[in-house]
Short mmCIF file of C-alpha atoms and ligand atoms in Angstrom, two decimals:
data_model
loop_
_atom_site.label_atom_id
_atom_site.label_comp_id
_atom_site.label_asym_id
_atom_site.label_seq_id
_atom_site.Cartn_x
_atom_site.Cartn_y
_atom_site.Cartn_z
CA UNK A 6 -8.46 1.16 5.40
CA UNK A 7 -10.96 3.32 3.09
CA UNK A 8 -12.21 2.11 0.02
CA UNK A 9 -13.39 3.57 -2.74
CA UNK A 10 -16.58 2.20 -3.03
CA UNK A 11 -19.51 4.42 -2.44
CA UNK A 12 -17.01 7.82 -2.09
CA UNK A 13 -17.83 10.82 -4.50
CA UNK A 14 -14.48 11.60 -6.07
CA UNK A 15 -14.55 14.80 -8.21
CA UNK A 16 -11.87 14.19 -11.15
CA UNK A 17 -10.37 17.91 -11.69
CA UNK A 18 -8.87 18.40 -15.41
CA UNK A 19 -6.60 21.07 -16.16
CA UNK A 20 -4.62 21.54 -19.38
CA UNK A 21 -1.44 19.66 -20.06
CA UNK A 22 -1.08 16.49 -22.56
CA UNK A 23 -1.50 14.64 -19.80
CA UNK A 24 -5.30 15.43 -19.69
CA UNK A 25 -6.18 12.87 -22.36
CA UNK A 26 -5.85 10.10 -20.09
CA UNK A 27 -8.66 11.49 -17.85
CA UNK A 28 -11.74 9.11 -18.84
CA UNK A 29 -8.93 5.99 -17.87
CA UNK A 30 -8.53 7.80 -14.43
CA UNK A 31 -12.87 8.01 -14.57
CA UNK A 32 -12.88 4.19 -15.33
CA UNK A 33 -10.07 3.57 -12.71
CA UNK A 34 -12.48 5.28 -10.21
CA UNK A 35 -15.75 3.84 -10.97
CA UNK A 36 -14.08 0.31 -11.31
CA UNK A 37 -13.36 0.89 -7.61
CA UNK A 38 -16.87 1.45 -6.58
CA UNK A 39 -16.32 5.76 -6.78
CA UNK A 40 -18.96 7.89 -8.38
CA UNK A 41 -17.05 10.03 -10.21
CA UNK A 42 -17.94 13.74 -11.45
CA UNK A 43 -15.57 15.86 -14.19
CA UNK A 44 -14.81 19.80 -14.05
CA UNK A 45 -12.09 20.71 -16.67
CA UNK A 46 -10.15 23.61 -17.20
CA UNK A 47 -11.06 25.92 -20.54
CA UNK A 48 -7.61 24.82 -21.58
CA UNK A 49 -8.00 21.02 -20.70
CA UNK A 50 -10.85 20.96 -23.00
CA UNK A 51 -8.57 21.33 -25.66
CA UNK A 52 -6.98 17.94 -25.13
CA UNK A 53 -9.91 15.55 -24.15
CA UNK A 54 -13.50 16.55 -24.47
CA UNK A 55 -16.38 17.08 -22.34
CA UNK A 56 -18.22 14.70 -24.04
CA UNK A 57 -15.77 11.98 -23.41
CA UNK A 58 -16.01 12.61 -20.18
CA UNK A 59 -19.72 12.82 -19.34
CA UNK A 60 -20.17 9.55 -21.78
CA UNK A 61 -17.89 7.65 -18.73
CA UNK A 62 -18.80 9.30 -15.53
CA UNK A 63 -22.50 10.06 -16.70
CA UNK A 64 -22.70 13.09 -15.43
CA UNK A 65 -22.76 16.52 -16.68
CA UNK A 66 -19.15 17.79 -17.16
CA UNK A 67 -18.57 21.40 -15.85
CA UNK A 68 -16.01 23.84 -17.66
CA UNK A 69 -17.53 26.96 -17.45
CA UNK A 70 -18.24 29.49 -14.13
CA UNK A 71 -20.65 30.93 -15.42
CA UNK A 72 -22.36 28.39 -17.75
CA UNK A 73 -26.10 29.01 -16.82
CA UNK A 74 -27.08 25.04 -17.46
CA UNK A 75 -24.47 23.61 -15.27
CA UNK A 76 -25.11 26.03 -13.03
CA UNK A 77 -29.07 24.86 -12.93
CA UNK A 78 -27.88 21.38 -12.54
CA UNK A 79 -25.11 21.77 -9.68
CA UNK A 80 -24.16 25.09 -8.41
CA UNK A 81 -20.09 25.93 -8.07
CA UNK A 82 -20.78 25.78 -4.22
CA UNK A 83 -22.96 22.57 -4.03
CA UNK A 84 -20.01 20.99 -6.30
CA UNK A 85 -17.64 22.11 -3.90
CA UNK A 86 -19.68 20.54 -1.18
CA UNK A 87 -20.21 17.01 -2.88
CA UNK A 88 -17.44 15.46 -3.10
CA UNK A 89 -15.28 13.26 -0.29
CA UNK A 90 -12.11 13.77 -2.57
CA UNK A 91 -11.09 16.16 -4.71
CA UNK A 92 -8.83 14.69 -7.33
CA UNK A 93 -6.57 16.99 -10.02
CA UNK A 94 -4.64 15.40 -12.39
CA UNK A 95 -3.11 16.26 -14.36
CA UNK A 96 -2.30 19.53 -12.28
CA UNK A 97 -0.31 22.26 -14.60
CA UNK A 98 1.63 24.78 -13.54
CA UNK A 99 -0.21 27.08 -13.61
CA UNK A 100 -3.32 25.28 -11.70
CA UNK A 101 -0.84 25.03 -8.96
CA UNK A 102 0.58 28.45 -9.44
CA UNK A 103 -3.19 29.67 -9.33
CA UNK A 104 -4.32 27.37 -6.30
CA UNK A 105 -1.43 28.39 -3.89
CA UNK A 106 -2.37 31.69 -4.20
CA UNK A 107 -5.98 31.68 -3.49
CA UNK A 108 -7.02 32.83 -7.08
CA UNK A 109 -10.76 31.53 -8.29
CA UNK A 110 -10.42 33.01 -12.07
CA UNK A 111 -12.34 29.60 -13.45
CA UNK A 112 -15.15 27.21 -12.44
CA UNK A 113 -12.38 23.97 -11.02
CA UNK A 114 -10.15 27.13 -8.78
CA UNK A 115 -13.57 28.38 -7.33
CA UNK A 116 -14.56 24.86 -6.47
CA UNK A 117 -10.89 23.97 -5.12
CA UNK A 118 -11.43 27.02 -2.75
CA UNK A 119 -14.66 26.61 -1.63
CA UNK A 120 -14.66 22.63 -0.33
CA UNK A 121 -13.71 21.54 2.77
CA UNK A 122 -12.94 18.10 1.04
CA UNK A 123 -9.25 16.79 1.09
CA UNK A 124 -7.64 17.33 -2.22
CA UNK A 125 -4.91 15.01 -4.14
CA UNK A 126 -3.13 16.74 -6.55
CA UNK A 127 -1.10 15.05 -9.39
CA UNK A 128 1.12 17.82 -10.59
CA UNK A 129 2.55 16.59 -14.63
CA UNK A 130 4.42 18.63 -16.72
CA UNK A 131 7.93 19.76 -18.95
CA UNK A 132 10.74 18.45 -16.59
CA UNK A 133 12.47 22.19 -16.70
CA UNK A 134 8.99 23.48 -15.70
CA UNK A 135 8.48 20.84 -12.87
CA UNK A 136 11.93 22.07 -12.01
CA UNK A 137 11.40 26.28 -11.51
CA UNK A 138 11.88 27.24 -8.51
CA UNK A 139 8.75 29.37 -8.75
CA UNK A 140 6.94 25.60 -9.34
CA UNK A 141 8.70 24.01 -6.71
CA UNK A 142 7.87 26.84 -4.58
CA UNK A 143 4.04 26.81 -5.03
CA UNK A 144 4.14 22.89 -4.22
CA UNK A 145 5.90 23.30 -1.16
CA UNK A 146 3.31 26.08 -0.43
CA UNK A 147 0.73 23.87 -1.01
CA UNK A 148 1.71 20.65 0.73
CA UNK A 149 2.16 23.12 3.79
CA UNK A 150 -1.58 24.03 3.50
CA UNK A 151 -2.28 20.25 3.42
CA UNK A 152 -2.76 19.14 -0.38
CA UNK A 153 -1.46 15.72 -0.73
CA UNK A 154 0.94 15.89 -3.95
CA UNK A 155 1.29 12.69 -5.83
CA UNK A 156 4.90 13.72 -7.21
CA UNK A 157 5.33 12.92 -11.33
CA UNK A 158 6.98 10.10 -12.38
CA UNK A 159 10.02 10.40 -14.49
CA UNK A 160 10.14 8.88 -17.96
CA UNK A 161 10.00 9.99 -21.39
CA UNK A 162 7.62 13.08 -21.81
CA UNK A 163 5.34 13.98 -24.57
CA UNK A 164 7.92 17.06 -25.18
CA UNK A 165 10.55 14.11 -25.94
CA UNK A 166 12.65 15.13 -23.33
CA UNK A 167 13.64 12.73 -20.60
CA UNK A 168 12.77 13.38 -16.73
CA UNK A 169 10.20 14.01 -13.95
CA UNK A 170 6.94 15.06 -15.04
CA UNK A 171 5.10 12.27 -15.84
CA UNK A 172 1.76 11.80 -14.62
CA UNK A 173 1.28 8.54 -12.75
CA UNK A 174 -0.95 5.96 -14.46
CA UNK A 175 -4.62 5.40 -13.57
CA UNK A 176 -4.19 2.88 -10.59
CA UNK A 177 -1.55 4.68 -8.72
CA UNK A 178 -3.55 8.10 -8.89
CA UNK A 179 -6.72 5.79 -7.64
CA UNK A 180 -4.14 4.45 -4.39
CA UNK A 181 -3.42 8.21 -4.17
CA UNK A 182 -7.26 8.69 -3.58
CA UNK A 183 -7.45 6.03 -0.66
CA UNK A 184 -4.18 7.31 1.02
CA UNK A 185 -5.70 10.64 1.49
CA UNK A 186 -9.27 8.89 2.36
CA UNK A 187 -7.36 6.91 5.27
CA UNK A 188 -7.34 7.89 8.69
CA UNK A 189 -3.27 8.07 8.92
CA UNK A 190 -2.88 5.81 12.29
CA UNK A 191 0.10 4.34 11.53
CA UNK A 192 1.58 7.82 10.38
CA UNK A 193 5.04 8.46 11.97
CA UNK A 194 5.43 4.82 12.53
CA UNK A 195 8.30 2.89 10.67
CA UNK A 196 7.09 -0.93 9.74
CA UNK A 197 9.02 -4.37 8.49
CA UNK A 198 6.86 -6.72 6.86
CA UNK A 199 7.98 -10.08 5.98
CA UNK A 200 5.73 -11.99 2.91
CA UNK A 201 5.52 -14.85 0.62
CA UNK A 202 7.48 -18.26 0.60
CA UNK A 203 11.53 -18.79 0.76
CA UNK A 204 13.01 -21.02 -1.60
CA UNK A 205 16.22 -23.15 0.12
CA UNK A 206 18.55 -24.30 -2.73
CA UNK A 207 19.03 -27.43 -3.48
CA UNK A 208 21.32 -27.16 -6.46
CA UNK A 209 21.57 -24.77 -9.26
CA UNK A 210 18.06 -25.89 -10.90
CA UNK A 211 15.97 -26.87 -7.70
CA UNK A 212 14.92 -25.75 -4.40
CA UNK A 213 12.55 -26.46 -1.23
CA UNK A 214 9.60 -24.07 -1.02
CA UNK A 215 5.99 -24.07 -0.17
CA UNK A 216 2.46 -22.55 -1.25
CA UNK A 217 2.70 -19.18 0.36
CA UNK A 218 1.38 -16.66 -2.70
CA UNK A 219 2.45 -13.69 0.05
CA UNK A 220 -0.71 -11.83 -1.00
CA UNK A 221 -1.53 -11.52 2.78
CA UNK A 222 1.99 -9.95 3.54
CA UNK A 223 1.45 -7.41 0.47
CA UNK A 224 -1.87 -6.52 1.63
CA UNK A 225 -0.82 -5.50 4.86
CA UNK A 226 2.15 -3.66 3.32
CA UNK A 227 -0.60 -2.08 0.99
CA UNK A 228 -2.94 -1.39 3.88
CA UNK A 229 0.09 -0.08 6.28
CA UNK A 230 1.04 2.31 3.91
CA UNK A 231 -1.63 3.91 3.08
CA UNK A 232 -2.54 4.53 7.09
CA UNK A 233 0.71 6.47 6.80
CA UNK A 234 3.43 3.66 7.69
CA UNK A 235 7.10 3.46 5.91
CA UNK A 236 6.79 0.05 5.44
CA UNK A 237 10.16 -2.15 4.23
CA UNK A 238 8.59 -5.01 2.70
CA UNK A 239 10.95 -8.07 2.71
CA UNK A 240 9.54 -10.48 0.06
CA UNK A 241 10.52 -14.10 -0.93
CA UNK A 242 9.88 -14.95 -4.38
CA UNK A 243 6.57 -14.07 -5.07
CA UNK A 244 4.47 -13.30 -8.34
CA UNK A 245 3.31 -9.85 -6.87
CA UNK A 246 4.05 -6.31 -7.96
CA UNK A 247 5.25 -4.41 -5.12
CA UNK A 248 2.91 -2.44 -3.22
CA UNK A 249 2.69 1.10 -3.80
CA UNK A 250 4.75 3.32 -1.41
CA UNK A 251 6.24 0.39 -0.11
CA UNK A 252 10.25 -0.08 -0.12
CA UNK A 253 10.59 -3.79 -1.35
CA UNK A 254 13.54 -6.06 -0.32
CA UNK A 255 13.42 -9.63 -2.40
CA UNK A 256 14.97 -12.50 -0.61
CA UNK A 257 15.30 -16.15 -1.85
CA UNK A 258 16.18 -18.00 1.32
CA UNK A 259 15.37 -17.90 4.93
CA UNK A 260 18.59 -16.99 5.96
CA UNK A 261 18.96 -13.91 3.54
CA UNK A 262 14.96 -13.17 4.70
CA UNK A 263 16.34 -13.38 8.58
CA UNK A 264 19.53 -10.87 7.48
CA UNK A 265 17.39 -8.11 5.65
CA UNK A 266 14.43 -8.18 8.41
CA UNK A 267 17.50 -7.49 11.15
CA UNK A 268 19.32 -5.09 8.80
CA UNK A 269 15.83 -2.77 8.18
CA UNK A 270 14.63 -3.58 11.92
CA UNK A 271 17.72 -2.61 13.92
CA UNK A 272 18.74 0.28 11.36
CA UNK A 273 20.26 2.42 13.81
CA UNK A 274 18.27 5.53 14.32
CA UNK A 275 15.67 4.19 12.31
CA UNK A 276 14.48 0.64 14.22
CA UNK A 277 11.35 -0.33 13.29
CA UNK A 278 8.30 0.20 15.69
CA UNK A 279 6.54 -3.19 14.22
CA UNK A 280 7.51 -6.23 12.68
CA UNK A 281 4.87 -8.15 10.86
CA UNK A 282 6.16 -11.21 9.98
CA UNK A 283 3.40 -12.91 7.37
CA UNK A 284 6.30 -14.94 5.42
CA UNK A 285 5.89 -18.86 5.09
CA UNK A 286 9.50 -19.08 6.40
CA UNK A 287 11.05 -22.83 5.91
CA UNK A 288 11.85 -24.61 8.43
CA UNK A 289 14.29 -26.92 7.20
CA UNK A 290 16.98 -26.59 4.25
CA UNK A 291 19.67 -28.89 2.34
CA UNK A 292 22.39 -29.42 4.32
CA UNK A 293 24.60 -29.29 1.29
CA UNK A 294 23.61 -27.11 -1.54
CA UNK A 295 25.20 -28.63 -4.76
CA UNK A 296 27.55 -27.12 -7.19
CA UNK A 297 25.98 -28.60 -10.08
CA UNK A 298 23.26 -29.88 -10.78
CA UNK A 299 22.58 -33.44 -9.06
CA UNK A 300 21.73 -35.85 -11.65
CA UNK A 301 19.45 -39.05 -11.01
CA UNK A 302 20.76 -42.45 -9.91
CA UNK A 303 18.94 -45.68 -9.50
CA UNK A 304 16.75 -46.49 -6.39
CA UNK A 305 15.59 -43.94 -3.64
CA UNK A 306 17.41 -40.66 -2.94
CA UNK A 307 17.37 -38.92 0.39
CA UNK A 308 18.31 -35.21 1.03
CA UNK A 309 19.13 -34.21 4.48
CA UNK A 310 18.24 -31.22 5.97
CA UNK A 311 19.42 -29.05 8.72
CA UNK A 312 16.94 -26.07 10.86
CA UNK A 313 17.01 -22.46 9.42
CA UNK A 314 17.06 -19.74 11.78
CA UNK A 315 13.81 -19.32 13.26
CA UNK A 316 13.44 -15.40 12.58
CA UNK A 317 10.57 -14.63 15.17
CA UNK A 318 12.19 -16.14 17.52
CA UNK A 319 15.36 -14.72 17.51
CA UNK A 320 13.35 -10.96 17.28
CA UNK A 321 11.23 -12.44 20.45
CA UNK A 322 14.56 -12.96 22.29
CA UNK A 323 16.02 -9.61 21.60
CA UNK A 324 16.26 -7.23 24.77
CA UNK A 325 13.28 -4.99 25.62
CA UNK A 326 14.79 -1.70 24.57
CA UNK A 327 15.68 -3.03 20.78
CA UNK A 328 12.21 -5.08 21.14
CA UNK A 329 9.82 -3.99 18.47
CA UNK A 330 6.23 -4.53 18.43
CA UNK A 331 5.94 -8.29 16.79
CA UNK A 332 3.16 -9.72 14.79
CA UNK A 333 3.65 -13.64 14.27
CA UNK A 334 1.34 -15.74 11.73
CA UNK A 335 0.34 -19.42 12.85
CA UNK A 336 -0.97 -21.65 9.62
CA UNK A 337 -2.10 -24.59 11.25
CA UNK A 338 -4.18 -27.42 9.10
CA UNK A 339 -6.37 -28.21 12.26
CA UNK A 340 -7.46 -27.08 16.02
CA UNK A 341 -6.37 -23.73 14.86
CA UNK A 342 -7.51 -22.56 18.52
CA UNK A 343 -5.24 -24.70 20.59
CA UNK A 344 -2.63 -24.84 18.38
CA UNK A 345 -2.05 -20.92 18.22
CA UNK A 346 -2.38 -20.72 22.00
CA UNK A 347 0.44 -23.06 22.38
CA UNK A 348 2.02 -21.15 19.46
CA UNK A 349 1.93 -18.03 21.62
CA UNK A 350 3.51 -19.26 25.01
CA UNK A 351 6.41 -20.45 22.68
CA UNK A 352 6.74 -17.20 21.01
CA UNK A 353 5.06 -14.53 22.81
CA UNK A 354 4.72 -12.08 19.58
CA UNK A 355 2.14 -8.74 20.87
CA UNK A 356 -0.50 -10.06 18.43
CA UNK A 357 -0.26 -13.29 16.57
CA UNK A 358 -2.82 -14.16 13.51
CA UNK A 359 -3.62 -17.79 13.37
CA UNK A 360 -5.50 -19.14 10.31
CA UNK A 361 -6.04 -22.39 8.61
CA UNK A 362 -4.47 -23.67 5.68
CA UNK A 363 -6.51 -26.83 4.24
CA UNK A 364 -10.04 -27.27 3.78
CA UNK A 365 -12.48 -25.49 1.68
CA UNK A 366 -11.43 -21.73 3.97
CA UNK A 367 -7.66 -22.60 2.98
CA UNK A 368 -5.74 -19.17 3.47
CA UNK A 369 -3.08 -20.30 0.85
CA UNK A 370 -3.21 -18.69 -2.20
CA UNK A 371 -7.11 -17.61 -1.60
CA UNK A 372 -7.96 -13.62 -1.46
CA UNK A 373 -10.47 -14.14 0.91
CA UNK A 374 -9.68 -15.92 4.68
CA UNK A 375 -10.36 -15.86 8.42
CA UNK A 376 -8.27 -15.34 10.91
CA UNK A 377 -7.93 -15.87 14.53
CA UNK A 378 -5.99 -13.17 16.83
CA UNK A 379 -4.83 -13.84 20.04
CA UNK A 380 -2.82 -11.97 22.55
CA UNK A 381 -0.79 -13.08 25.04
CA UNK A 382 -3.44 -12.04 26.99
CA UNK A 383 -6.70 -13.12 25.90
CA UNK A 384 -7.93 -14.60 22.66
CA UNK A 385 -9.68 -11.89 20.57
CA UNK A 386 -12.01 -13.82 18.33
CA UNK A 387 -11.96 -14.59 14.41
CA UNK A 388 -12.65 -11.96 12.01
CA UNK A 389 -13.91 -12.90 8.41
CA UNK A 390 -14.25 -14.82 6.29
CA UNK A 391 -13.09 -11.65 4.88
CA UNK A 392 -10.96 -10.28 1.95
CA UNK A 393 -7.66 -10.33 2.28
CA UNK A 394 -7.73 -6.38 2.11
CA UNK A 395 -10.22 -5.96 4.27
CA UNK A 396 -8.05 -8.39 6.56
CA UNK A 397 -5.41 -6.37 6.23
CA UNK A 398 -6.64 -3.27 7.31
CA UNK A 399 -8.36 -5.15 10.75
CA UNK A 400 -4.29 -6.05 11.38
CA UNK A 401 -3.13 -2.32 10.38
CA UNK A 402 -5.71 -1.00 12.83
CA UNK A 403 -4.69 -3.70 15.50
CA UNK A 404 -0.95 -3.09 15.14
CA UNK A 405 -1.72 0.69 15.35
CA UNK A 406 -3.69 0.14 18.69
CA UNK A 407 -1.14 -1.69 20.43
CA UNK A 408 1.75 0.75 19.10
CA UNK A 409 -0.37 3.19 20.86
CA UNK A 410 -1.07 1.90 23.81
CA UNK A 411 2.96 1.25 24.42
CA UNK A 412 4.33 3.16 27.41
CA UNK A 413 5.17 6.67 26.29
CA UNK A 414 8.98 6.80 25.33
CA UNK A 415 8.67 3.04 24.20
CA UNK A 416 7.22 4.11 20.65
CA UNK A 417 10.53 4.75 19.42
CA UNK A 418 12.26 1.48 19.97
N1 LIG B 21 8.76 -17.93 11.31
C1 LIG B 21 10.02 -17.36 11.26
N2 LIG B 21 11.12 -18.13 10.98
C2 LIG B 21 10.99 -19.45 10.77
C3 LIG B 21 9.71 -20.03 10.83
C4 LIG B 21 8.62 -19.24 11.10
O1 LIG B 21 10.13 -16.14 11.46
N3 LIG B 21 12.05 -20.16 10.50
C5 LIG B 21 7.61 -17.07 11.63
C6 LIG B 21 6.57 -17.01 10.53
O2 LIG B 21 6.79 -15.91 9.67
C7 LIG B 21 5.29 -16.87 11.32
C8 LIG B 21 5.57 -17.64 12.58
O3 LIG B 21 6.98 -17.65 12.74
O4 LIG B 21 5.02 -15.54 11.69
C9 LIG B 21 5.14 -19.06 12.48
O5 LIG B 21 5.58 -19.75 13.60
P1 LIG B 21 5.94 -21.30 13.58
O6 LIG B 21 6.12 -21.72 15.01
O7 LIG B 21 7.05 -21.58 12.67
O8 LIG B 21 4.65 -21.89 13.05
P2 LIG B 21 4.36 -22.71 11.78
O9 LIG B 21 5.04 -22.13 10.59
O10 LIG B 21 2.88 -22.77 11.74
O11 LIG B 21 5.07 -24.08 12.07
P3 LIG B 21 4.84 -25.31 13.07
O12 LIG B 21 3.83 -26.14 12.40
O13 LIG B 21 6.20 -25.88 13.11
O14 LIG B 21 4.38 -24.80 14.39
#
């Protein structure tokens, strides 16, 4: 996965109310490791100033074409040359109207035209307007030339009416950035990604669970998607905002976790190519889940349990045809090495991440952690201690490798 840090992003501006929430979208940026430069539309100017602007990205802000200072400092073609990303938001109408026809009538247009950088365009306006067909036309137009279009959100509008035309907030614009930064490897492909803990009732009040925070299955879900992946993330409880681009499924128990992973991964005419399966999945549950809630009596109490499905396993027995790629996690608290080998005879998943979970390099609930991957063939070494992001993507590019190297006519499960 692509980060921001380091990348030259130029923020685009054009004139819609949306335009006063341009120095968040510089701060988002720059947060995130960007250097960020501004070029606004005459009309955008209007609505947030240059000054603004240049105070957060410290850099000259250009409006003007032919502004003879600007000019002097970074000509329209250098500017057009700088930048990995080119980043417009909000986009009007008429930027879009003006961009899908080739017209340069301002200094942002001539810049647009003249870089060979990819460009991310957040189109926000009326919802009537975002409906014309003439609109809708020019979008189309320009996804076909290869824009990526960040569609509005819908909401209340500053016009008081009530629909799409919103322009995403700061942080979704800024995963809009590293989408279109990403090599797309896992484009095409469609992915099921288990995460977090389950929770196995024991009465109406209380249930079994464990210490799974399921930021390593969100990360990958995060990571997959932005190499391209439609990712169905099935979540147990977790306290985690759902990835963006990502089509969460919450799930308490094991056994509802094992029904949606089959549901999304045997869709018919839509079966998952991979199945990541980073949830903490419990073993064991009640035998008996009570009615109400089970009050305390003297002396010792004991609870039995009974096995829950083992969800892996059941996907590792399915026939080869139906067979998606699988990725199995191993959390072992010592001889991680070993362990995971012996792991991998009894489930023989494609690639299976082993990692430890006590000790000081605990993966639970830490963001950063190293991991061991193994193969049925050969062991592949640790990677890390890493983030859990940058963990993530290592996975993404592994899973994409292996999808890849399937027979041809076996990519579509
Ligand atoms: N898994 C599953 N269903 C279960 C239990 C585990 O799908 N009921 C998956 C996990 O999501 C993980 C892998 O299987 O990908 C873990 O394998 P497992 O053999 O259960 O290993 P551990 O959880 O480490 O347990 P053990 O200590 O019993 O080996």
């Amino acid at each position: 996965m692509s980060t921001l840090a380091g990348r030259r992003v130029l923020l685009g501006i054009t004139g819609g109310i949306a335009a006063y929430k341009g120095p968040l979208i510089v701060r988002e940026l720059t947060a995130a490791g960007a250097t960020v430069r501004v070029v606004l539309s005459r009309a955008a100017a209007e609505f947030v100033t240059p000054l603004a602007l240049q105070a957060v990205s410290h850099h000259a802000v250009g409006v003007d074409l032919f502004d003879p200072t600007y000019e002097q400092q970074i000509g329209h073609i250098e500017l057009a040359r700088w930048p990995d990303l080119i980043l417009v938001a909000p986009a009007t109408a008429h930027l879009l109207a003006r961009l899908a026809h080739g017209l340069c009538d301002d200094l942002l247009t001539t810049v647009l035209t003249a870089t060979r950088a990819p460009v991310v365009l957040a189109p926000a306006m009326n919802t009537q307007m975002w409906a014309h067909h003439a609109v809708a036309r020019n979008v189309a137009q320009l996804r076909q030339d290869g824009y990526h279009i960040v569609p509005p959100d819908s909401g209340e509008l500053a016009c008081q009416e009530v629909g799409a035309g919103r322009m995403p907030d700061p942080p979704e614009l800024r995963l809009a950035c590293l989408q279109a930064l990403t090599p797309p490897i896992l484009r095409g492909r469609r992915l099921v990604i288990t995460a977090g803990p389950t929770a196995e009732p024991i009465d109406p009040v209380r249930f079994l669970t464990n210490r799974s925070s399921g930021k390593m299955g969100y990360a990958i879900a995060q990571a997959a998607a932005l190499a391209g992946a439609q990712v169905t993330l099935v979540s147990g409880p977790t306290a985690l905002t759902a990835p963006w681009g990502v089509q969460r499924v919450a799930v308490e128990s094991a056994r509802e976790m094992r029904d949606a992973v089959f549901a999304h991964a045997l869709q018919p005419g839509a079966q998952a190519h991979a199945v990541i399966k980073a949830a903490a999945v419990a073993d064991y549950r009640p035998q008996h889940v009570a009615d109400q809630k089970i009050k305390k009596t003297p002396g010792p109490m004991s609870l039995p349990l009974e096995r829950n499905p083992d969800i892996l396993g059941e996907l590792c027995d399915l026939p080869a045809p139906q067979r998606p790629l699988l990725v199995g996690f191993a959390a072992e608290t010592q001889d991680v090495e070993r362990l995971a080998a012996e792991k991998l005879q009894r489930k023989p998943v494609d690639l299976l991440v082993a990692n430890r979970v006590s000790g000081p390099d605990s993966a639970f609930g830490a963001d950063t952690s190293s991991v061991l991957f193994l193969t049925p063939r050969e062991s592949l070494g640790w990677f890390g201690p890493a983030p859990k992001e940058t963990t993530a993507a290592e996975i993404v590019r592994r899973v994409a490798l292996l999808l890849d190297a399937r027979p041809a006519g076996d990519d579509a499960p």
